[in-house]
Short mmCIF file of C-alpha atoms and ligand atoms in Angstrom, two decimals:
data_model
loop_
_atom_site.label_atom_id
_atom_site.label_comp_id
_atom_site.label_asym_id
_atom_site.label_seq_id
_atom_site.Cartn_x
_atom_site.Cartn_y
_atom_site.Cartn_z
CA MET N 1 4.93 -24.69 -42.30
CA THR N 2 5.68 -22.48 -45.26
CA ALA N 3 8.74 -22.50 -47.44
CA HIS N 4 10.47 -19.59 -49.05
CA THR N 5 13.65 -18.94 -50.95
CA HIS N 6 16.60 -17.14 -49.43
CA GLY N 7 19.15 -15.04 -51.32
CA ASP N 8 21.44 -18.02 -51.65
CA GLY N 9 18.79 -19.86 -53.63
CA HIS N 10 18.04 -22.71 -51.22
CA GLN N 11 14.58 -23.35 -49.89
CA HIS N 12 13.76 -24.36 -46.37
CA PRO N 13 10.68 -24.46 -44.21
CA HIS N 14 9.79 -21.82 -41.65
CA PRO N 15 7.10 -22.09 -39.02
CA ARG N 16 4.17 -19.89 -39.95
CA GLN N 17 4.33 -16.72 -37.87
CA PRO N 18 0.95 -15.03 -37.64
CA ASP N 19 1.06 -11.24 -37.97
CA VAL N 20 -1.23 -8.96 -35.99
CA GLU N 21 -2.13 -7.47 -39.35
CA ASP N 22 -3.59 -10.81 -40.40
CA ARG N 23 -6.54 -10.20 -38.11
CA PRO N 24 -9.04 -7.38 -38.43
CA LEU N 25 -8.60 -4.65 -35.81
CA THR N 26 -10.92 -4.95 -32.87
CA TYR N 27 -13.12 -1.98 -32.01
CA HIS N 28 -10.78 -0.89 -29.22
CA MET N 29 -7.64 -1.31 -31.31
CA ALA N 30 -9.14 0.94 -33.98
CA LEU N 31 -10.31 3.43 -31.35
CA THR N 32 -6.85 3.55 -29.77
CA ALA N 33 -5.18 4.16 -33.11
CA ALA N 34 -7.72 6.87 -34.02
CA VAL N 35 -7.34 8.72 -30.70
CA ALA N 36 -3.54 8.55 -30.85
CA GLU N 37 -3.58 9.87 -34.42
CA LEU N 38 -5.90 12.73 -33.45
CA LEU N 39 -3.83 13.71 -30.39
CA VAL N 40 -0.76 13.99 -32.60
CA ALA N 41 -2.61 15.74 -35.46
CA LYS N 42 -4.04 18.35 -33.06
CA GLY N 43 -0.65 18.92 -31.46
CA VAL N 44 -1.71 17.76 -27.98
CA VAL N 45 1.26 15.41 -27.87
CA THR N 46 3.99 14.61 -30.34
CA ALA N 47 4.48 11.15 -31.78
CA ASP N 48 7.83 11.08 -30.00
CA GLU N 49 6.23 11.85 -26.63
CA LEU N 50 3.68 9.09 -27.21
CA ARG N 51 6.43 6.64 -28.10
CA ARG N 52 8.50 7.60 -25.07
CA THR N 53 5.52 7.17 -22.74
CA VAL N 54 4.75 3.70 -24.10
CA GLU N 55 8.43 2.84 -23.87
CA ASP N 56 8.48 3.98 -20.24
CA ILE N 57 5.44 1.87 -19.35
CA ASP N 58 6.90 -1.16 -21.14
CA SER N 59 10.17 -0.80 -19.24
CA ARG N 60 8.54 -1.08 -15.81
CA HIS N 61 8.94 -4.44 -14.07
CA PRO N 62 8.13 -6.24 -10.80
CA GLY N 63 11.67 -5.58 -9.58
CA ASP N 64 10.70 -2.01 -8.69
CA GLY N 65 7.80 -3.12 -6.53
CA ALA N 66 10.01 -5.79 -4.98
CA ARG N 67 12.55 -3.14 -3.95
CA VAL N 68 9.76 -1.18 -2.27
CA VAL N 69 8.53 -4.27 -0.38
CA ALA N 70 12.06 -5.25 0.69
CA ARG N 71 12.69 -1.73 2.01
CA ALA N 72 9.42 -1.90 3.95
CA TRP N 73 10.56 -5.20 5.52
CA MET N 74 13.86 -3.62 6.55
CA ASP N 75 12.58 -0.26 7.71
CA THR N 76 9.35 0.07 9.71
CA ALA N 77 9.26 3.86 9.31
CA PHE N 78 9.40 3.40 5.52
CA LYS N 79 6.64 0.79 5.75
CA ALA N 80 4.46 3.26 7.62
CA ARG N 81 5.04 5.84 4.88
CA LEU N 82 4.32 3.19 2.22
CA LEU N 83 1.00 2.27 3.83
CA GLU N 84 0.23 5.99 3.99
CA ASP N 85 1.14 6.85 0.38
CA VAL N 86 2.69 4.41 -2.08
CA ASN N 87 3.56 7.02 -4.68
CA ASP N 88 5.49 9.17 -2.20
CA ALA N 89 7.27 6.18 -0.67
CA ALA N 90 8.26 4.76 -4.08
CA ALA N 91 9.58 8.19 -5.07
CA GLU N 92 12.04 7.92 -2.15
CA LEU N 93 13.57 4.97 -4.04
CA GLY N 94 13.60 6.91 -7.31
CA ILE N 95 10.50 5.18 -8.72
CA ASP N 96 7.97 7.47 -10.38
CA CYS N 97 4.57 5.75 -10.25
CA GLY N 98 2.98 8.32 -12.51
CA GLY N 99 0.49 9.81 -10.06
CA ILE N 100 -2.34 7.25 -10.19
CA PRO N 101 -3.15 6.43 -6.55
CA ILE N 102 -1.89 3.04 -5.38
CA ARG N 103 -2.87 1.64 -2.00
CA ALA N 104 -0.54 -0.73 -0.19
CA VAL N 105 -2.33 -3.56 1.62
CA GLU N 106 -0.29 -5.53 4.11
CA ASN N 107 -0.49 -9.28 4.63
CA THR N 108 -0.19 -10.46 8.22
CA ARG N 109 -0.53 -13.78 9.99
CA ARG N 110 -4.27 -13.08 10.29
CA LEU N 111 -5.00 -11.36 7.01
CA HIS N 112 -4.30 -12.09 3.35
CA ASN N 113 -4.95 -9.63 0.52
CA LEU N 114 -5.74 -10.54 -3.08
CA VAL N 115 -5.96 -8.04 -5.94
CA VAL N 116 -8.20 -8.24 -8.98
CA CYS N 117 -9.81 -5.89 -11.48
CA THR N 118 -13.24 -7.39 -12.07
CA LEU N 119 -14.01 -4.89 -14.81
CA CYS N 120 -10.88 -4.99 -16.94
CA SER N 121 -7.17 -5.00 -16.10
CA CYS N 122 -6.39 -2.08 -13.74
CA TYR N 123 -3.01 -2.78 -12.19
CA PRO N 124 -0.12 -0.76 -10.72
CA ARG N 125 1.81 -0.94 -14.00
CA MET N 126 4.16 1.91 -13.18
CA LEU N 127 5.31 0.04 -10.07
CA ILE N 128 5.28 -3.65 -11.07
CA GLY N 129 5.06 -3.65 -14.88
CA LEU N 130 2.41 -5.06 -17.18
CA PRO N 131 -0.13 -7.52 -15.75
CA PRO N 132 0.12 -11.22 -16.63
CA ASP N 133 -2.45 -12.55 -19.12
CA TRP N 134 -4.33 -14.51 -16.46
CA TYR N 135 -4.93 -11.29 -14.51
CA LYS N 136 -6.90 -9.99 -17.51
CA ALA N 137 -8.74 -13.27 -18.12
CA ARG N 138 -12.46 -13.51 -17.42
CA ALA N 139 -11.98 -16.63 -15.29
CA TYR N 140 -9.68 -14.87 -12.84
CA ARG N 141 -11.67 -11.63 -12.81
CA SER N 142 -14.90 -13.39 -11.90
CA ARG N 143 -13.61 -16.23 -9.72
CA ALA N 144 -11.25 -14.10 -7.63
CA VAL N 145 -14.27 -12.47 -6.01
CA ARG N 146 -16.61 -15.48 -6.04
CA GLU N 147 -14.30 -18.21 -4.78
CA PRO N 148 -10.98 -16.59 -3.88
CA ARG N 149 -9.78 -19.46 -1.68
CA ALA N 150 -10.25 -21.96 -4.50
CA VAL N 151 -8.40 -19.64 -6.88
CA LEU N 152 -5.54 -19.30 -4.41
CA ARG N 153 -5.33 -23.07 -4.01
CA GLU N 154 -4.92 -23.37 -7.78
CA PHE N 155 -1.98 -20.96 -7.49
CA GLY N 156 -0.56 -23.23 -4.80
CA VAL N 157 -1.51 -21.05 -1.83
CA THR N 158 -3.60 -22.74 0.84
CA LEU N 159 -4.66 -20.30 3.52
CA PRO N 160 -5.37 -21.56 7.03
CA ASP N 161 -9.06 -21.18 7.93
CA ASP N 162 -8.31 -18.56 10.57
CA VAL N 163 -6.66 -16.23 8.05
CA GLU N 164 -9.10 -13.62 6.81
CA LEU N 165 -9.05 -13.10 3.05
CA VAL N 166 -9.76 -9.65 1.62
CA VAL N 167 -10.19 -9.19 -2.13
CA HIS N 168 -9.50 -5.71 -3.50
CA ASP N 169 -11.22 -4.70 -6.74
CA SER N 170 -9.00 -2.26 -8.62
CA THR N 171 -10.33 0.65 -10.62
CA ALA N 172 -8.88 3.24 -12.95
CA ASP N 173 -8.58 5.54 -9.91
CA MET N 174 -7.23 3.09 -7.34
CA ARG N 175 -4.67 0.32 -7.79
CA TYR N 176 -3.37 -2.02 -5.11
CA LEU N 177 0.03 -3.33 -4.08
CA VAL N 178 0.09 -6.33 -1.76
CA VAL N 179 2.87 -6.06 0.81
CA PRO N 180 3.49 -9.71 1.63
CA ALA N 181 4.60 -10.79 5.09
CA ARG N 182 8.34 -11.29 5.42
CA PRO N 183 8.88 -15.05 5.57
CA ASP N 184 10.66 -16.78 8.43
CA GLY N 185 14.24 -17.75 7.75
CA THR N 186 15.24 -14.40 6.26
CA ASP N 187 16.90 -12.83 9.30
CA GLY N 188 20.04 -10.97 8.41
CA TRP N 189 19.35 -11.02 4.67
CA SER N 190 20.38 -8.02 2.60
CA GLU N 191 17.71 -5.79 1.10
CA GLU N 192 18.72 -7.05 -2.34
CA ALA N 193 18.33 -10.69 -1.30
CA LEU N 194 14.94 -9.93 0.20
CA ALA N 195 13.79 -8.16 -2.96
CA ALA N 196 14.77 -11.22 -5.01
CA ILE N 197 12.11 -13.40 -3.35
CA VAL N 198 9.32 -10.84 -3.80
CA THR N 199 7.82 -11.98 -7.09
CA ARG N 200 5.14 -10.31 -9.15
CA ASP N 201 2.51 -12.76 -7.91
CA CYS N 202 3.46 -12.04 -4.29
CA MET N 203 2.48 -8.41 -4.94
CA ILE N 204 -0.86 -9.46 -6.48
CA GLY N 205 -1.54 -11.83 -3.61
CA THR N 206 -1.53 -15.09 -5.59
CA ALA N 207 1.79 -16.23 -4.11
CA LEU N 208 3.74 -16.01 -0.88
CA PRO N 209 7.44 -15.22 -0.76
CA ARG N 210 9.54 -18.17 0.36
CA SER N 211 12.91 -18.10 2.04
CA ASP N 212 13.80 -21.38 0.31
CA ALA N 213 12.95 -20.09 -3.17
CA PRO N 214 15.81 -20.14 -5.63
CA ARG N 215 17.10 -16.60 -5.73
CA SER N 216 19.76 -14.55 -7.37
CA GLY N 217 22.06 -12.29 -5.42
CA GLY N 218 23.82 -13.05 -2.18
CA GLY N 219 21.93 -14.09 0.92
FE1 FE J 1 -9.47 -2.35 -14.90
#
């Protein structure tokens, strides 16, 4: 704890809040800053355009992907278009995925899909937001391909032996969206209620949607 004096003269302790500036920049942080500065200096992009792009990426969230999955559950023709081309199908719902190809992989009673980026952190950010920290961790990146069933068990997903497990390794040129199977007990649900049980992890393949999950929105 540190203490400092406020305008009213009294002193009280504050928890120490580390600043990013307290640590030296890593190589890639410095490289990023240098490239951004150059792009602006050379007039390739303006600082405002850069800011707006980052703001756009930061504003993306799993709710968009969940809407896409829920629509696919409701509408088989939409699901066919989604499996054909995620970017085009998402655009039908007003979601701009930014043009990087995303492939939808569908879970069935016989097949489960799991997504990883073994190299770094490639992820369909424009559709489901920023990846969780564990997705970028070395343990997940290496173990998801080596012992995927054990990894899934740690996430609380135990796959029956007769379910085939396919692990998809993302790249900068190809991201993946898991389309989970619609759980039993959801007949007659609204699209909104269905979307509410499609969590981020369901779309990575480390969780399964549950009809008994606590959910917001009417059923
Ligand atoms: Fe990557």
